[in-house]
Short mmCIF file of C-alpha atoms in Angstrom, two decimals:
data_model
loop_
_atom_site.label_atom_id
_atom_site.label_comp_id
_atom_site.label_asym_id
_atom_site.label_seq_id
_atom_site.Cartn_x
_atom_site.Cartn_y
_atom_site.Cartn_z
CA UNK A 1 0.00 0.10 0.12
CA UNK A 2 1.32 3.39 -0.90
CA UNK A 3 1.56 5.79 2.17
CA UNK A 4 3.06 9.14 1.69
CA UNK A 5 0.75 11.56 3.10
CA UNK A 6 -1.10 11.04 6.89
CA UNK A 7 -3.83 13.35 8.25
CA UNK A 8 -3.59 12.93 12.53
CA UNK A 9 -7.28 14.42 13.86
CA UNK A 10 -8.01 14.85 17.83
CA UNK A 11 -11.89 14.95 17.71
CA UNK A 12 -13.60 17.42 19.21
CA UNK A 13 -16.09 17.65 22.23
CA UNK A 14 -19.56 18.16 21.62
CA UNK A 15 -20.90 19.70 24.70
CA UNK A 16 -19.92 22.86 25.93
CA UNK A 17 -18.02 23.75 29.02
CA UNK A 18 -16.25 26.42 31.10
CA UNK A 19 -12.26 25.21 30.37
CA UNK A 20 -13.38 24.61 26.67
CA UNK A 21 -12.54 28.73 26.37
CA UNK A 22 -8.91 27.13 27.11
CA UNK A 23 -8.25 24.30 24.96
CA UNK A 24 -5.52 22.58 25.75
CA UNK A 25 -4.12 19.58 22.58
CA UNK A 26 -3.33 16.11 24.04
CA UNK A 27 0.15 15.21 23.49
CA UNK A 28 -0.30 11.86 21.98
CA UNK A 29 -1.81 13.04 18.57
CA UNK A 30 0.90 16.07 18.27
CA UNK A 31 3.76 13.12 19.40
CA UNK A 32 2.61 10.35 16.85
CA UNK A 33 2.54 13.11 14.07
CA UNK A 34 6.33 14.11 14.67
CA UNK A 35 7.59 10.43 14.83
CA UNK A 36 5.81 10.21 11.46
CA UNK A 37 7.72 13.03 10.30
CA UNK A 38 10.98 11.83 11.12
CA UNK A 39 10.33 8.75 9.25
CA UNK A 40 9.99 11.25 6.00
CA UNK A 41 5.87 11.29 6.05
CA UNK A 42 3.95 14.35 5.03
CA UNK A 43 2.29 14.90 7.85
CA UNK A 44 -1.06 17.42 9.13
CA UNK A 45 -2.44 17.60 12.55
CA UNK A 46 -5.77 18.60 12.95
CA UNK A 47 -7.28 19.08 17.06
CA UNK A 48 -10.54 20.11 16.33
CA UNK A 49 -11.25 21.88 19.94
CA UNK A 50 -7.92 24.52 18.24
CA UNK A 51 -8.66 24.85 14.75
CA UNK A 52 -11.31 23.56 12.09
CA UNK A 53 -9.76 20.38 9.87
CA UNK A 54 -8.72 21.25 6.64
CA UNK A 55 -10.48 18.45 4.72
CA UNK A 56 -8.86 18.94 0.97
CA UNK A 57 -5.55 17.55 3.18
CA UNK A 58 -7.79 14.70 4.25
CA UNK A 59 -9.61 13.82 1.34
CA UNK A 60 -6.19 13.35 -0.02
CA UNK A 61 -4.38 11.85 2.29
CA UNK A 62 -3.74 7.85 1.99
CA UNK A 63 -4.18 7.19 6.08
CA UNK A 64 -5.73 9.08 8.62
CA UNK A 65 -5.16 8.49 12.39
CA UNK A 66 -7.92 9.01 14.75
CA UNK A 67 -7.46 9.66 18.82
CA UNK A 68 -10.20 10.25 21.10
CA UNK A 69 -11.08 10.07 24.78
CA UNK A 70 -14.47 8.65 25.60
CA UNK A 71 -16.16 11.85 25.41
CA UNK A 72 -15.19 12.47 22.47
CA UNK A 73 -15.54 9.28 21.02
CA UNK A 74 -18.92 9.43 19.11
CA UNK A 75 -17.68 12.84 17.12
CA UNK A 76 -14.50 10.55 16.13
CA UNK A 77 -16.66 7.83 14.65
CA UNK A 78 -18.61 10.48 12.32
CA UNK A 79 -15.23 11.27 11.31
CA UNK A 80 -13.81 7.81 10.90
CA UNK A 81 -17.27 6.88 9.26
CA UNK A 82 -16.91 9.61 7.24
CA UNK A 83 -13.19 9.40 5.76
CA UNK A 84 -13.57 5.58 5.37
CA UNK A 85 -16.51 6.23 3.09
CA UNK A 86 -14.20 7.95 0.92
CA UNK A 87 -12.00 4.99 0.92
CA UNK A 88 -9.14 6.24 3.25
CA UNK A 89 -8.21 3.86 5.87
CA UNK A 90 -8.44 4.69 8.99
CA UNK A 91 -6.64 3.77 12.36
CA UNK A 92 -8.08 4.84 15.95
CA UNK A 93 -6.35 4.96 18.94
CA UNK A 94 -6.64 7.34 22.41
CA UNK A 95 -7.64 5.96 25.99
CA UNK A 96 -11.35 4.93 24.83
CA UNK A 97 -10.47 2.63 21.81
CA UNK A 98 -7.96 1.33 24.25
CA UNK A 99 -10.28 0.18 26.54
CA UNK A 100 -13.28 -0.38 23.81
CA UNK A 101 -11.48 -1.85 20.59
CA UNK A 102 -14.62 -3.82 19.38
CA UNK A 103 -16.53 -0.85 19.30
CA UNK A 104 -13.98 1.13 17.80
CA UNK A 105 -13.59 -1.30 15.05
CA UNK A 106 -16.81 -0.77 13.93
CA UNK A 107 -15.84 2.36 12.63
CA UNK A 108 -11.88 2.33 11.76
CA UNK A 109 -10.16 -0.19 9.87
CA UNK A 110 -7.34 -0.66 13.12
CA UNK A 111 -7.21 0.36 16.69
CA UNK A 112 -3.98 0.62 18.73
CA UNK A 113 -4.34 0.04 21.95
CA UNK A 114 -1.82 1.61 25.01
CA UNK A 115 0.98 3.59 24.71
CA UNK A 116 1.13 4.23 20.66
CA UNK A 117 4.77 5.60 20.42
CA UNK A 118 6.15 2.51 18.58
CA UNK A 119 3.42 -0.06 17.67
CA UNK A 120 1.96 3.10 15.50
CA UNK A 121 5.12 3.59 12.78
CA UNK A 122 5.09 -0.85 12.96
CA UNK A 123 1.58 -0.49 11.86
CA UNK A 124 1.99 1.87 8.99
CA UNK A 125 5.08 -0.29 8.18
CA UNK A 126 3.51 -3.34 8.02
CA UNK A 127 0.63 -1.63 5.88
CA UNK A 128 3.36 -0.38 3.21
CA UNK A 129 5.54 -3.26 3.31
CA UNK A 130 3.64 -5.96 4.41
CA UNK A 131 6.38 -6.20 7.33
CA UNK A 132 6.45 -6.86 10.08
CA UNK A 133 3.62 -9.19 10.54
CA UNK A 134 0.75 -7.75 11.95
CA UNK A 135 0.46 -10.78 14.38
CA UNK A 136 3.50 -9.47 16.05
CA UNK A 137 2.84 -5.57 16.19
CA UNK A 138 1.45 -5.39 20.52
CA UNK A 139 -0.98 -3.19 21.10
CA UNK A 140 -2.89 -3.98 17.00
CA UNK A 141 -6.90 -4.81 17.26
CA UNK A 142 -8.21 -5.48 13.82
CA UNK A 143 -10.49 -8.35 11.81
CA UNK A 144 -9.21 -10.24 9.12
CA UNK A 145 -11.18 -10.91 6.08
CA UNK A 146 -13.77 -12.93 7.42
CA UNK A 147 -14.82 -9.97 10.18
CA UNK A 148 -13.29 -12.18 12.64
CA UNK A 149 -11.58 -9.50 15.53
CA UNK A 150 -8.03 -10.21 16.93
CA UNK A 151 -6.67 -8.49 20.15
CA UNK A 152 -2.81 -8.69 20.30
CA UNK A 153 -1.23 -8.35 23.09
CA UNK A 154 -0.86 -4.95 25.10
CA UNK A 155 2.42 -3.82 24.16
CA UNK A 156 5.08 -3.07 26.87
CA UNK A 157 5.30 0.08 28.47
CA UNK A 158 8.46 2.31 27.48
CA UNK A 159 10.80 2.68 29.93
CA UNK A 160 12.92 5.46 28.74
CA UNK A 161 11.00 8.54 27.62
CA UNK A 162 14.37 9.89 26.55
CA UNK A 163 13.95 8.01 23.08
CA UNK A 164 11.09 9.45 22.22
CA UNK A 165 11.30 13.24 19.94
CA UNK A 166 9.96 16.57 21.64
CA UNK A 167 7.09 17.13 20.07
CA UNK A 168 6.69 18.99 16.94
CA UNK A 169 4.03 22.02 17.01
CA UNK A 170 4.17 23.25 14.27
CA UNK A 171 2.37 20.01 12.27
CA UNK A 172 -0.91 21.45 14.09
CA UNK A 173 -2.44 23.37 12.16
CA UNK A 174 -3.93 26.75 14.27
CA UNK A 175 -2.05 26.21 16.86
CA UNK A 176 -0.45 30.02 17.64
CA UNK A 177 1.93 31.37 20.31
CA UNK A 178 -0.63 32.32 22.40
CA UNK A 179 -1.64 28.81 22.76
CA UNK A 180 -0.75 26.89 26.24
CA UNK A 181 1.87 24.68 25.32
CA UNK A 182 1.76 21.35 27.05
CA UNK A 183 4.70 19.36 28.12
CA UNK A 184 5.11 15.91 29.00
CA UNK A 185 7.86 14.95 31.68
CA UNK A 186 6.67 11.41 32.80
CA UNK A 187 4.07 8.82 32.45
CA UNK A 188 2.26 7.02 34.87
CA UNK A 189 1.03 7.46 38.85
CA UNK A 190 2.20 5.67 41.63
CA UNK A 191 -1.57 6.12 43.13
CA UNK A 192 -4.50 4.16 42.69
CA UNK A 193 -7.62 6.23 42.39
CA UNK A 194 -11.14 4.68 41.53
CA UNK A 195 -12.62 6.91 39.31
CA UNK A 196 -9.20 7.46 36.97
CA UNK A 197 -8.45 5.82 34.10
CA UNK A 198 -4.25 6.66 34.25
CA UNK A 199 -3.04 3.71 36.02
CA UNK A 200 -4.98 1.13 33.20
CA UNK A 201 -3.45 3.32 30.51
CA UNK A 202 0.29 4.17 32.29
CA UNK A 203 1.07 2.59 34.45
CA UNK A 204 1.84 2.55 38.63
CA UNK A 205 5.20 2.63 38.06
CA UNK A 206 6.26 6.36 37.70
CA UNK A 207 8.53 6.62 34.30
CA UNK A 208 10.06 9.87 33.16
CA UNK A 209 12.12 11.94 30.50
CA UNK A 210 15.44 12.83 32.21
CA UNK A 211 15.73 16.60 33.54
CA UNK A 212 17.76 17.42 30.61
CA UNK A 213 15.67 16.25 27.76
CA UNK A 214 12.56 18.19 29.76
CA UNK A 215 14.77 21.38 30.29
CA UNK A 216 15.25 20.95 26.00
CA UNK A 217 11.72 20.55 25.80
CA UNK A 218 10.69 23.44 28.03
CA UNK A 219 13.29 26.00 26.16
CA UNK A 220 11.64 24.64 22.48
CA UNK A 221 8.73 25.63 24.38
CA UNK A 222 9.76 29.08 25.26
CA UNK A 223 10.62 29.89 21.19
CA UNK A 224 7.05 28.93 19.71
CA UNK A 225 4.97 30.32 22.73
CA UNK A 226 4.64 32.98 24.63
CA UNK A 227 5.82 31.45 27.64
CA UNK A 228 2.22 29.69 29.28
CA UNK A 229 3.31 26.65 29.87
CA UNK A 230 1.06 23.62 30.94
CA UNK A 231 2.69 20.03 32.17
CA UNK A 232 0.47 17.83 31.49
CA UNK A 233 1.46 14.95 33.59
CA UNK A 234 -0.93 13.39 35.22
CA UNK A 235 1.44 14.18 38.64
CA UNK A 236 4.14 16.50 38.44
CA UNK A 237 5.41 16.19 41.60
CA UNK A 238 5.12 12.26 41.79
CA UNK A 239 9.24 11.81 42.47
CA UNK A 240 9.77 15.60 44.00
CA UNK A 241 13.53 15.18 44.01
CA UNK A 242 13.54 14.93 40.31
CA UNK A 243 10.81 17.71 40.56
CA UNK A 244 13.08 19.86 42.19
CA UNK A 245 15.62 19.31 39.65
CA UNK A 246 13.94 20.26 36.95
CA UNK A 247 13.04 23.60 38.46
CA UNK A 248 16.34 24.14 39.65
CA UNK A 249 17.45 23.96 35.91
CA UNK A 250 14.88 26.60 34.85
CA UNK A 251 15.98 28.65 37.60
CA UNK A 252 19.73 28.29 36.48
CA UNK A 253 19.40 28.65 32.98
CA UNK A 254 17.01 31.68 33.20
CA UNK A 255 13.82 30.40 31.64
CA UNK A 256 11.23 32.59 31.70
CA UNK A 257 8.05 30.54 31.61
CA UNK A 258 4.31 30.79 33.35
CA UNK A 259 3.17 27.20 33.91
CA UNK A 260 0.99 25.18 35.46
CA UNK A 261 0.86 21.44 36.70
CA UNK A 262 -1.17 18.64 37.73
CA UNK A 263 -0.76 17.63 41.28
CA UNK A 264 -1.53 16.14 44.54
CA UNK A 265 -1.70 17.88 47.91
CA UNK A 266 1.49 16.39 49.30
CA UNK A 267 3.60 18.92 47.04
CA UNK A 268 2.31 21.46 49.42
CA UNK A 269 4.01 20.12 52.82
CA UNK A 270 7.54 20.05 50.92
CA UNK A 271 8.46 24.14 51.56
CA UNK A 272 11.50 23.85 49.26
CA UNK A 273 9.49 22.49 46.18
CA UNK A 274 7.25 25.09 47.27
CA UNK A 275 9.74 27.61 46.84
CA UNK A 276 11.35 26.53 43.65
CA UNK A 277 8.36 25.96 42.31
CA UNK A 278 7.06 29.75 42.81
CA UNK A 279 11.01 31.54 41.97
CA UNK A 280 10.66 29.08 38.16
CA UNK A 281 7.67 30.49 37.45
CA UNK A 282 4.64 28.54 38.65
CA UNK A 283 1.44 30.73 38.50
CA UNK A 284 -1.18 27.97 39.18
CA UNK A 285 -1.51 24.49 40.80
CA UNK A 286 -4.16 22.15 39.35
CA UNK A 287 -5.04 20.27 42.54
CA UNK A 288 -7.04 16.90 42.98
CA UNK A 289 -8.67 17.61 46.10
CA UNK A 290 -11.79 15.62 45.38
CA UNK A 291 -13.73 15.84 47.96
CA UNK A 292 -14.11 17.23 51.38
CA UNK A 293 -16.43 14.55 52.82
CA UNK A 294 -14.09 12.26 54.89
CA UNK A 295 -16.06 9.27 53.62
CA UNK A 296 -15.59 9.54 50.03
CA UNK A 297 -12.11 10.78 50.42
CA UNK A 298 -11.73 6.69 51.61
CA UNK A 299 -14.19 5.45 48.65
CA UNK A 300 -11.99 6.88 45.91
CA UNK A 301 -8.74 5.51 47.72
CA UNK A 302 -7.35 9.18 47.99
CA UNK A 303 -4.97 8.34 50.95
CA UNK A 304 -5.53 12.18 52.06
CA UNK A 305 -7.90 13.57 55.15
CA UNK A 306 -9.97 17.12 55.06
CA UNK A 307 -7.09 18.28 57.24
CA UNK A 308 -4.10 17.98 54.76
CA UNK A 309 -6.77 19.69 51.92
CA UNK A 310 -6.68 22.77 54.50
CA UNK A 311 -3.23 22.70 55.44
CA UNK A 312 -2.16 22.85 51.55
CA UNK A 313 -4.17 25.32 50.45
CA UNK A 314 -2.35 27.32 53.05
CA UNK A 315 0.76 26.65 52.40
CA UNK A 316 0.32 26.61 48.27
CA UNK A 317 -1.26 30.17 48.57
CA UNK A 318 1.72 31.32 51.32
CA UNK A 319 4.16 30.35 48.45
CA UNK A 320 2.18 32.87 46.26
CA UNK A 321 0.53 30.69 43.99
CA UNK A 322 -2.64 29.98 43.00
CA UNK A 323 -5.07 26.96 43.13
CA UNK A 324 -7.07 25.64 40.79
CA UNK A 325 -9.40 23.20 43.08
CA UNK A 326 -10.64 19.91 41.50
CA UNK A 327 -13.90 18.16 43.11
CA UNK A 328 -15.27 14.82 41.75
CA UNK A 329 -19.24 14.62 43.18
CA UNK A 330 -21.81 12.19 43.31
CA UNK A 331 -20.34 9.27 45.21
CA UNK A 332 -22.73 6.63 47.22
CA UNK A 333 -21.21 8.41 50.27
CA UNK A 334 -22.29 11.61 49.24
CA UNK A 335 -25.84 13.45 49.61
CA UNK A 336 -27.20 17.29 48.48
CA UNK A 337 -25.16 19.02 51.66
CA UNK A 338 -22.22 17.49 50.51
CA UNK A 339 -22.60 19.38 47.26
CA UNK A 340 -23.59 22.68 49.13
CA UNK A 341 -20.54 22.56 51.62
CA UNK A 342 -17.47 21.85 48.92
CA UNK A 343 -18.77 24.93 47.22
CA UNK A 344 -18.71 27.09 50.56
CA UNK A 345 -15.29 25.47 51.51
CA UNK A 346 -13.53 26.40 47.94
CA UNK A 347 -14.88 30.06 48.42
CA UNK A 348 -14.21 30.40 52.29
CA UNK A 349 -10.78 29.15 51.85
CA UNK A 350 -9.94 31.18 48.81
CA UNK A 351 -9.11 28.84 46.16
CA UNK A 352 -9.24 30.61 42.95
CA UNK A 353 -10.45 28.44 40.49
CA UNK A 354 -12.62 25.23 40.40
CA UNK A 355 -13.54 22.56 38.96
CA UNK A 356 -16.83 20.87 40.63
CA UNK A 357 -16.97 17.33 38.18
CA UNK A 358 -20.11 14.62 38.35
CA UNK A 359 -18.05 11.44 39.30
CA UNK A 360 -18.17 9.42 35.84
CA UNK A 361 -17.17 5.67 35.43
CA UNK A 362 -14.94 6.10 32.50
CA UNK A 363 -14.31 2.38 30.93
CA UNK A 364 -11.30 0.76 32.08
CA UNK A 365 -11.70 1.90 35.62
CA UNK A 366 -12.70 0.36 38.74
CA UNK A 367 -15.45 2.41 39.10
CA UNK A 368 -16.81 1.84 35.14
CA UNK A 369 -16.93 -1.97 36.25
CA UNK A 370 -18.74 -1.22 39.62
CA UNK A 371 -21.26 0.36 37.93
CA UNK A 372 -21.76 -1.77 35.13
CA UNK A 373 -21.45 -4.88 36.97
CA UNK A 374 -24.52 -3.53 39.36
CA UNK A 375 -26.30 -2.59 36.37
CA UNK A 376 -26.30 1.36 37.36
CA UNK A 377 -25.17 2.82 34.15
CA UNK A 378 -28.22 4.90 32.88
CA UNK A 379 -26.61 4.71 28.95
CA UNK A 380 -23.55 4.90 27.01
CA UNK A 381 -23.52 7.99 25.41
CA UNK A 382 -20.49 8.70 25.69
CA UNK A 383 -20.48 12.68 24.28
CA UNK A 384 -22.05 12.70 28.09
CA UNK A 385 -19.35 10.94 29.79
CA UNK A 386 -17.22 14.23 30.50
CA UNK A 387 -17.67 15.17 33.73
CA UNK A 388 -20.74 17.27 33.95
CA UNK A 389 -23.69 15.00 32.95
CA UNK A 390 -24.79 12.00 35.52
CA UNK A 391 -24.46 8.74 33.23
CA UNK A 392 -25.14 6.63 36.47
CA UNK A 393 -27.80 6.28 39.32
CA UNK A 394 -26.03 7.41 41.99
CA UNK A 395 -27.39 7.22 45.42
CA UNK A 396 -28.89 10.32 46.06
CA UNK A 397 -31.45 12.29 43.51
CA UNK A 398 -30.00 12.25 39.79
CA UNK A 399 -32.03 15.27 39.28
CA UNK A 400 -30.39 17.37 42.16
CA UNK A 401 -26.85 15.47 41.71
CA UNK A 402 -26.86 17.13 38.50
CA UNK A 403 -28.39 20.42 39.20
CA UNK A 404 -26.53 21.15 42.60
CA UNK A 405 -23.64 20.78 40.83
CA UNK A 406 -24.87 23.32 38.38
CA UNK A 407 -25.49 25.34 41.23
CA UNK A 408 -22.23 24.89 43.03
CA UNK A 409 -20.34 26.29 40.18
CA UNK A 410 -22.56 29.08 39.99
CA UNK A 411 -21.96 29.70 43.87
CA UNK A 412 -18.43 29.83 43.21
CA UNK A 413 -18.76 32.19 39.94
CA UNK A 414 -20.60 34.79 41.72
CA UNK A 415 -20.90 38.66 40.84
CA UNK A 416 -19.13 38.69 44.17
CA UNK A 417 -16.08 36.67 42.63
CA UNK A 418 -16.21 38.81 39.59
CA UNK A 419 -16.10 42.14 41.20
CA UNK A 420 -13.69 40.86 44.00
CA UNK A 421 -11.33 40.16 41.36
CA UNK A 422 -11.85 43.28 38.99
CA UNK A 423 -11.42 45.47 42.17
CA UNK A 424 -8.37 43.25 42.73
CA UNK A 425 -7.08 44.32 39.15
CA UNK A 426 -7.04 40.50 38.43
CA UNK A 427 -8.48 40.57 35.03
CA UNK A 428 -7.98 37.01 33.95
CA UNK A 429 -9.87 35.87 36.80
CA UNK A 430 -12.85 37.99 36.34
CA UNK A 431 -12.81 37.44 33.19
CA UNK A 432 -13.05 33.35 33.92
CA UNK A 433 -15.67 34.21 36.65
CA UNK A 434 -17.97 36.30 33.82
CA UNK A 435 -17.34 33.31 31.33
CA UNK A 436 -18.19 30.91 33.74
CA UNK A 437 -21.83 32.76 34.65
CA UNK A 438 -22.40 33.17 31.24
CA UNK A 439 -22.21 29.68 30.57
CA UNK A 440 -23.76 28.14 33.84
CA UNK A 441 -26.64 30.33 33.42
CA UNK A 442 -26.88 28.72 29.34
CA UNK A 443 -26.65 25.42 30.74
CA UNK A 444 -28.92 25.62 33.76
CA UNK A 445 -31.46 26.58 31.03
CA UNK A 446 -30.63 23.27 28.88
CA UNK A 447 -30.24 20.85 31.43
CA UNK A 448 -33.50 20.00 31.59
CA UNK A 449 -34.02 18.23 28.41
CA UNK A 450 -31.16 15.74 29.36
CA UNK A 451 -32.50 15.15 32.97
CA UNK A 452 -35.55 14.15 30.89
CA UNK A 453 -33.82 12.07 28.46
CA UNK A 454 -32.32 10.29 31.38
CA UNK A 455 -35.58 10.26 33.21
CA UNK A 456 -37.44 8.21 30.63
CA UNK A 457 -34.37 5.56 30.11
CA UNK A 458 -34.41 4.70 33.96
CA UNK A 459 -38.27 4.40 33.13
CA UNK A 460 -37.58 2.40 30.88
CA UNK A 461 -35.08 0.01 32.60
CA UNK A 462 -38.15 -0.63 35.02
CA UNK A 463 -40.98 -1.46 33.20
#
């Protein structure tokens, strides 16, 4: 098969939400595009949340790769169906096809499961040259000529992330210098949260790029952006000594950046680490608090308590770093008062921005199998599996969980929040609050239709 031109697509989200205003491309599709370019292919990358797809390039491609998470899967499938009708083969990958490969194969010619950095190019070579044997390519799911499905064993995790190139964002159409530049320094997470799919995808073993390679990636980002960086590691400070070395390198080499990262609350117990973060340009830490309910924290397997959360907020803010607090609502141990108290807690403790997400059973996670096995999944409209919709039967009232979570966001992003930040000249946060208020009010008006639909589904299952 002749393959020269390849399009890589990251499917976009369907439903609006507050953080769609600040899209950050997932690195997987960019990294694969870079690898293909380095092998001599003519490649363009399209991330729908950033820019429109150039269909003239796609339709002239010899092959299209599509990456998707669960909430974008319906859009990804629609794109794949459209492209295959034009006679162009499609390879799908990403976290959702990894755990739902047979579903994805209804829309794609091949599925790449797990880490695709090495297996994707092997599959391309097979399609071009007939070698290596497809049965020897780990992580590939495919159908034979009779329609029988085969799932090759999942590939081994990549031990040394230094073998991967720095992602080339010049391949990503519509990516501009004012976009937030994502950088990955590690994969895997040593923790085991019940609702998280990171471990199932990337393992519990913490693997990382060297400090030297990481600093090179950061310098490349600074050259092609306005210096706003987001470290997309699931836990940037999982290995504190290594994180300190990266930050010291940034300070010593006078790298001017304004950066953010996802962390756990244990980052706040290390005074030196917080100091280095502040000195190296950390503007905001995205902290997975998840809950203020002690029973829910145990249910989520978070291994932290409320005192730890309160102290972490104090310490992080004392270091001059903003906090984006992430909470997950709707566990069996929660009730309506939990949601209301969470909003009050975030306001009282001075958290700068929040994400109140509804607990979502993502495929591949322990929570998904728990809900599936107990018959508590309401539907499998994956587009609603975005953390903003109730998609399982909670112990509390479904409508109340849905509406009170939105109301909690409304209470946080209040006129008081907007005016306070405006008066204090924090225009960025004032604008977030204003945009959030507009979107939340719109969501409250439109959520009734969804609640009606899931109510009818729940009724149908009981008759």
